[in-house]
XYZ file of N, CA and C in Angstrom:
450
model
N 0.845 -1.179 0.000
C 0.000 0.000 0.000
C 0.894 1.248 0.000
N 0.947 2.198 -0.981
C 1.486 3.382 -1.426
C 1.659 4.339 0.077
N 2.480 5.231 0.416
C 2.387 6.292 1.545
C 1.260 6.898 1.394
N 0.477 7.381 2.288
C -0.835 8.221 2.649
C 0.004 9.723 3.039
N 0.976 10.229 2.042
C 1.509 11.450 2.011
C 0.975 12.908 2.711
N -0.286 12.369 2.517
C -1.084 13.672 2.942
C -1.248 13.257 4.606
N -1.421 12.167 4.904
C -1.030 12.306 6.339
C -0.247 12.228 6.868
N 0.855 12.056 6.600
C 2.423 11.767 7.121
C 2.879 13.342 6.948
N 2.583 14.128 5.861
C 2.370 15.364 5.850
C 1.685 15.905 7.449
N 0.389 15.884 7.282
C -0.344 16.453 8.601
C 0.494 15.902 9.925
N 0.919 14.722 9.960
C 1.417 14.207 11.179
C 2.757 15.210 11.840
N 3.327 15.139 10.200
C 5.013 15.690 10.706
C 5.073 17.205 10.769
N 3.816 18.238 10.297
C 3.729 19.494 10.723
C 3.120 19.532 12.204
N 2.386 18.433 12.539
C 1.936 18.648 13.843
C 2.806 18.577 15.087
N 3.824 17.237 14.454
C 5.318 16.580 15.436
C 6.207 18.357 15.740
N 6.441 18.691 14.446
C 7.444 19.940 14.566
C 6.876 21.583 14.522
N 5.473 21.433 14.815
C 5.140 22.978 14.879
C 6.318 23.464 16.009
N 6.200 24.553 15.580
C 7.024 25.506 16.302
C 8.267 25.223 16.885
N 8.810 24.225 16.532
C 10.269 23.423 16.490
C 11.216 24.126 15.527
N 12.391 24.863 16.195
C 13.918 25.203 14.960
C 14.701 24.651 14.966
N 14.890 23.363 15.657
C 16.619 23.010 15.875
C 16.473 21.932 14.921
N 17.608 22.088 14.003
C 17.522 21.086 12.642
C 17.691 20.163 12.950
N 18.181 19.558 14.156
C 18.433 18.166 14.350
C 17.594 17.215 14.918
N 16.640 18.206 15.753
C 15.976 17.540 16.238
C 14.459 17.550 14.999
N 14.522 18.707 13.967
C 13.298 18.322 12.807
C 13.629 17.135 12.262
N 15.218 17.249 12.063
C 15.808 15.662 11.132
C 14.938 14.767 11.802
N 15.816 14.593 13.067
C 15.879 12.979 13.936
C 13.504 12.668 13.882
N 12.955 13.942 14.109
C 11.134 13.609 13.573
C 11.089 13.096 12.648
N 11.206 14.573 11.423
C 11.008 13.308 10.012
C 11.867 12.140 9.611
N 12.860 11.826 9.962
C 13.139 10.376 9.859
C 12.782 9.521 10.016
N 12.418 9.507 11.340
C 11.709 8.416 12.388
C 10.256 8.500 11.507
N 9.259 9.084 11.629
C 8.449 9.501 10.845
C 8.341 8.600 9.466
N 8.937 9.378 8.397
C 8.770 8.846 7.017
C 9.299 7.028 6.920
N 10.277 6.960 7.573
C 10.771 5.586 8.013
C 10.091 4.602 8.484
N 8.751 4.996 9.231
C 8.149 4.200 9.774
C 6.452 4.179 8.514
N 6.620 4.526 7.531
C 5.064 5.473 6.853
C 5.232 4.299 5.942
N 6.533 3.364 5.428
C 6.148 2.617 4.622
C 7.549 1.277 4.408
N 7.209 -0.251 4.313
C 8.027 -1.236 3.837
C 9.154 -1.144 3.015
N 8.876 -0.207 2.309
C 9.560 0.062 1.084
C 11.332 0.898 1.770
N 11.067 1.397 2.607
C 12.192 2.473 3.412
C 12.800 1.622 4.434
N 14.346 1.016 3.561
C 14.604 0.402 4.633
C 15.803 1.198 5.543
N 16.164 2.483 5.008
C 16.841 3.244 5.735
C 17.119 4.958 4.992
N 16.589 5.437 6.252
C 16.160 6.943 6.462
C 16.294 7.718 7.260
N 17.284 8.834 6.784
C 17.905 9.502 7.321
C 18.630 10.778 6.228
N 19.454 11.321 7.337
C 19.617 12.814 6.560
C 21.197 12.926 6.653
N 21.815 13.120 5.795
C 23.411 13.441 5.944
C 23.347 15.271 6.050
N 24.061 15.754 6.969
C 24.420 17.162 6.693
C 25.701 17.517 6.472
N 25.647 19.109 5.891
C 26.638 19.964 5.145
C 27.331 20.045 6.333
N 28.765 19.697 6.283
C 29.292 19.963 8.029
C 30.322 21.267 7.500
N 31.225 21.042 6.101
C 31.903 21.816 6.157
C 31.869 22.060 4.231
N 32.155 22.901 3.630
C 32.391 23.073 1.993
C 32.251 21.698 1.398
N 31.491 21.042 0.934
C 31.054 19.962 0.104
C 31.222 18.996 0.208
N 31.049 18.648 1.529
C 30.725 17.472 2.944
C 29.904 17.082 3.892
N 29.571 16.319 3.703
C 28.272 15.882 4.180
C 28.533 14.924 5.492
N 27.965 14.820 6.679
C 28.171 13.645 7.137
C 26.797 13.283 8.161
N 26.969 12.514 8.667
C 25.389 11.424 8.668
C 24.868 12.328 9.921
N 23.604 12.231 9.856
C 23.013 13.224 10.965
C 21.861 12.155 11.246
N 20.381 12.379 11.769
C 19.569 11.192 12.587
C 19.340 10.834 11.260
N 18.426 9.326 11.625
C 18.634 8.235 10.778
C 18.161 7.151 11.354
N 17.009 6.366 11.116
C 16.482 5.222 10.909
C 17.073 4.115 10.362
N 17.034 2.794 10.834
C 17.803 1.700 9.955
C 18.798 1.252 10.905
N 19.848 0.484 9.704
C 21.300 0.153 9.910
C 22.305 1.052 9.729
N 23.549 1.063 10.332
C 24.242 1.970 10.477
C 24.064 2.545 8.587
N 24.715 3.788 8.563
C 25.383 4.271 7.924
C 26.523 5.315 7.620
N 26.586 5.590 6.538
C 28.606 6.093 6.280
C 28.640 7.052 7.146
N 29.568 7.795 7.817
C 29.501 8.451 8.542
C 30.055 9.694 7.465
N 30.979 9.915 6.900
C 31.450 10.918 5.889
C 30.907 11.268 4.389
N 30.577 11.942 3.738
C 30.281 11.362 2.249
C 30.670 12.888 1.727
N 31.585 12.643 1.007
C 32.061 13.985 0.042
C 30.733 14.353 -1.116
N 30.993 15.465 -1.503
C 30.154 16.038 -2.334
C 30.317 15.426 -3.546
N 31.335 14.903 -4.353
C 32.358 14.332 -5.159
C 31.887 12.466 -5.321
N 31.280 12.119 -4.385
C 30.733 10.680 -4.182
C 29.681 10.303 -3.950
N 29.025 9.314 -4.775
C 27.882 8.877 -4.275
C 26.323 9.070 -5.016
N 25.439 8.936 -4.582
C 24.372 9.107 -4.825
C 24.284 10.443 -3.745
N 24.072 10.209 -2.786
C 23.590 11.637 -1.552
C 24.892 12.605 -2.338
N 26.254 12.297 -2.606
C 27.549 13.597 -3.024
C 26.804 14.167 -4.259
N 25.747 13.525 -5.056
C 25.135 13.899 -6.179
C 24.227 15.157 -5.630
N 23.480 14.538 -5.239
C 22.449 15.734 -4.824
C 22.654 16.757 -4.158
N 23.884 16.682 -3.112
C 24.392 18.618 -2.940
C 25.322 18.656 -3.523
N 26.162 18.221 -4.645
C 27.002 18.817 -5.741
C 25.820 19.687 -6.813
N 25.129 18.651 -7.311
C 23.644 19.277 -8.373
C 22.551 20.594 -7.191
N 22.167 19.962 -6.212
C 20.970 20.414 -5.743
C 19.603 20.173 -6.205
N 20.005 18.834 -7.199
C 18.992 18.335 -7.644
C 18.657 16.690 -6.868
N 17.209 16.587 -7.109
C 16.805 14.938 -6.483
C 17.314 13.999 -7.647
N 17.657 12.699 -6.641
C 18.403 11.674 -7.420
C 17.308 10.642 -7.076
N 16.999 9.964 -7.981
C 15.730 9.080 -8.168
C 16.783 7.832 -8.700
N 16.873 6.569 -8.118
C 17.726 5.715 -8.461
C 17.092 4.507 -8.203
N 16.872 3.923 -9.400
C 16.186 3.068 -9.546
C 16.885 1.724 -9.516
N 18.388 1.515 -9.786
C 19.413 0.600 -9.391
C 20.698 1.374 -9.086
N 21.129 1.127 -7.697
C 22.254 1.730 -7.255
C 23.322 0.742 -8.320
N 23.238 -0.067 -8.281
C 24.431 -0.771 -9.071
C 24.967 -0.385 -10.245
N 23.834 0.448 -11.112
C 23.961 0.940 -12.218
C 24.491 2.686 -12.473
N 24.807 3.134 -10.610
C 24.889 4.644 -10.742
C 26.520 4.730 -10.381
N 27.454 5.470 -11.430
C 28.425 5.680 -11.408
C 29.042 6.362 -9.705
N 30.164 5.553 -8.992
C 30.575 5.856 -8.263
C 29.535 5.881 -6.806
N 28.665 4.957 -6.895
C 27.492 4.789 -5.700
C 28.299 4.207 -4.768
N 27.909 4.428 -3.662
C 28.831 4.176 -2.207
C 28.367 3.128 -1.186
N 28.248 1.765 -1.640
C 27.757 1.210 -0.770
C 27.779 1.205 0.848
N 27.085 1.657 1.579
C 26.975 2.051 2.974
C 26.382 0.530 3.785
N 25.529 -0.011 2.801
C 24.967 -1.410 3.060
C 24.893 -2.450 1.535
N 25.804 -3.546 1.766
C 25.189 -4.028 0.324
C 23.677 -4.483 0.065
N 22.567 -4.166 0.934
C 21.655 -5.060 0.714
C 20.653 -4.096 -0.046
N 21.242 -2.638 -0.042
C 20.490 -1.350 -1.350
C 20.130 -1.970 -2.214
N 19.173 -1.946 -2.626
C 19.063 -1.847 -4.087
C 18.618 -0.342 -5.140
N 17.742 0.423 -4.580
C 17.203 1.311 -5.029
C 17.478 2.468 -4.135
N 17.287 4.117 -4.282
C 17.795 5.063 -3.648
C 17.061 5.715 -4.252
N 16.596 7.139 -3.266
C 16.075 8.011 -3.633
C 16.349 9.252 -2.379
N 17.305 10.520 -3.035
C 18.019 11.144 -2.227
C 17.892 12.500 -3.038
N 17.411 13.275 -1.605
C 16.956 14.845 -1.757
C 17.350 15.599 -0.876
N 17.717 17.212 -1.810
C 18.349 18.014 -1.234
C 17.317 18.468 -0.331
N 18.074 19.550 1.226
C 17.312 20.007 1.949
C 17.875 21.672 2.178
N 17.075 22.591 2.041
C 17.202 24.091 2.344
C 16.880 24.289 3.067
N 17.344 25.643 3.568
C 16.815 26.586 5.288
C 15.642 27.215 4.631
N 15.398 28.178 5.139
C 14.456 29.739 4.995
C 15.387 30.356 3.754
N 16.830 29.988 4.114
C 17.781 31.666 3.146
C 17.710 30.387 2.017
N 17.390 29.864 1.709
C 17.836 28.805 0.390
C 19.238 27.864 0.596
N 19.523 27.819 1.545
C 21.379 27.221 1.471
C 21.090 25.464 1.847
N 21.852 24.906 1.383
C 21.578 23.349 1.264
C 22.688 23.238 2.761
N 21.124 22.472 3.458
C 21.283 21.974 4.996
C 21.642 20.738 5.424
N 21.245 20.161 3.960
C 21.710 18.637 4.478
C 21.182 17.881 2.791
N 20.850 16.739 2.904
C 20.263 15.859 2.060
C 19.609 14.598 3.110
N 18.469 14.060 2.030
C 17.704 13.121 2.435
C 17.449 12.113 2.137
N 18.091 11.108 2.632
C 18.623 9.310 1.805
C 17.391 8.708 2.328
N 16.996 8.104 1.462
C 16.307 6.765 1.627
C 17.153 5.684 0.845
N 17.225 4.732 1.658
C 17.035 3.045 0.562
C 16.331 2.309 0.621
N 15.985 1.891 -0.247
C 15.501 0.537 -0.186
C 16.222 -0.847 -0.763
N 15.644 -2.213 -0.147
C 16.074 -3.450 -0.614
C 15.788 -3.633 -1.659
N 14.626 -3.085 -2.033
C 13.758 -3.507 -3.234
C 14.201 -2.349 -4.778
N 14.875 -3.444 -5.748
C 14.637 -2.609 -6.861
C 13.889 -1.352 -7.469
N 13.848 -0.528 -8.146
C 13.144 0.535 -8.458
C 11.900 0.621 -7.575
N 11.921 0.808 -6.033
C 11.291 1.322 -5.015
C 10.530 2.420 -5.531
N 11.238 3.327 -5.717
C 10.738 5.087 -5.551
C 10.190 5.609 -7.133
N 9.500 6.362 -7.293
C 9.017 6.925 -8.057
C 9.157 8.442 -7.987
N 8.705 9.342 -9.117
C 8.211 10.654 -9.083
C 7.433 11.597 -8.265
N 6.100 10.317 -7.598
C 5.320 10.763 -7.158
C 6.243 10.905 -5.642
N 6.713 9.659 -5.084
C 7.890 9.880 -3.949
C 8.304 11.107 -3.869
N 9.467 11.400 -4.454
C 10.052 12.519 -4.747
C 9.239 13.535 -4.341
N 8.546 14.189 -5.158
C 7.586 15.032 -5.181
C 6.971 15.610 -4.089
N 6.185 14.447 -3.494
C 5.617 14.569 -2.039
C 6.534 14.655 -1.066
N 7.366 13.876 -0.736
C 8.656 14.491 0.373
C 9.615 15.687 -0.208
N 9.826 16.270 -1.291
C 10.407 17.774 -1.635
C 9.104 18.462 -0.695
N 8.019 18.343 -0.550
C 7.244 18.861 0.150
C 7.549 19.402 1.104
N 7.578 18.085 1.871
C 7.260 18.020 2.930
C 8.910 18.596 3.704
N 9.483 18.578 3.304
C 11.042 18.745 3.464
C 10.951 20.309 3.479
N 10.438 21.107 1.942
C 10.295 22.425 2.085
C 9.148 22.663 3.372
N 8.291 22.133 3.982
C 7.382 22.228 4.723
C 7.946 22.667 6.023
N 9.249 21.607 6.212
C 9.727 21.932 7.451
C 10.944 22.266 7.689
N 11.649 22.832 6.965
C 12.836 23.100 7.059
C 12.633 24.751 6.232
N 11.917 25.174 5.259
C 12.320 26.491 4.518
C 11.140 27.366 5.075
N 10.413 26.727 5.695
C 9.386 27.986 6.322
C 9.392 28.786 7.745
């Protein structure tokens, strides 16, 4: 059964009304979207720590990388671009970083403040082959601008 977006939406503006500390919005919507569907077998947020470096911030799942250059990866994709990476086989994406071999699919989005500046990024994996879709994407850019740029 597909995410019920629109309530995981309502849920996670209700979790973080009037909440600023980015770590603790992360460590909500993680826990949160992580728990909304089978398909997410690990979710979590890497942040910008220093010039085009990322490293693991809260997070659902099994461990993951603790470092990830801007320069690597699927998540190094999306704050090098600032664009969403929709990955339908990690095996097939140049220079993907296995953190767990049991990935199969990825879907990883940038995250902004209020001023526009990229705060972090937002990994999902899944086990399961071409997991994620458009509509994915789409609805968590949402929800991401929902709680982090307003």
């Amino acid at each position: 059964m597909p995410v019920d977006y629109a309530t995981l939406s309502k849920t996670i503006a209700s979790l973080t009304e009037g909440e600023d500390d980015q770590v603790a919005l992360m460590a909500t919507v993680a826990c949160e979207v992580h728990h909304s569907d089978d398909r997410f077998d690990w979710t979590g947020f890497y942040r910008v720590v220093a010039p085009e470096l990322l490293k693991i911030g809260p997070y659902q799942g099994g461990h993951g990388c603790l470092v990830i250059p801007f320069s690597r990866g699927v998540c190094g994709a999306a704050a090098r671009t600032g664009g969403v990476q929709l990955v339908a086989d990690v095996d097939a994406f140049p220079g993907h970083i296995a953190c767990a071999s049991s990935t199969r699919s990825e879907l990883v989005l940038p995250v902004f403040d209020e001023n526009g500046d990229l705060i972090a990024v937002f990994d999902i994996d899944s086990d399961q082959p071409d997991a994620f879709d458009q509509a994915d994407a789409d609805a968590l850019a949402t929800i991401l601008r929902d709680v982090f740029s307003t």
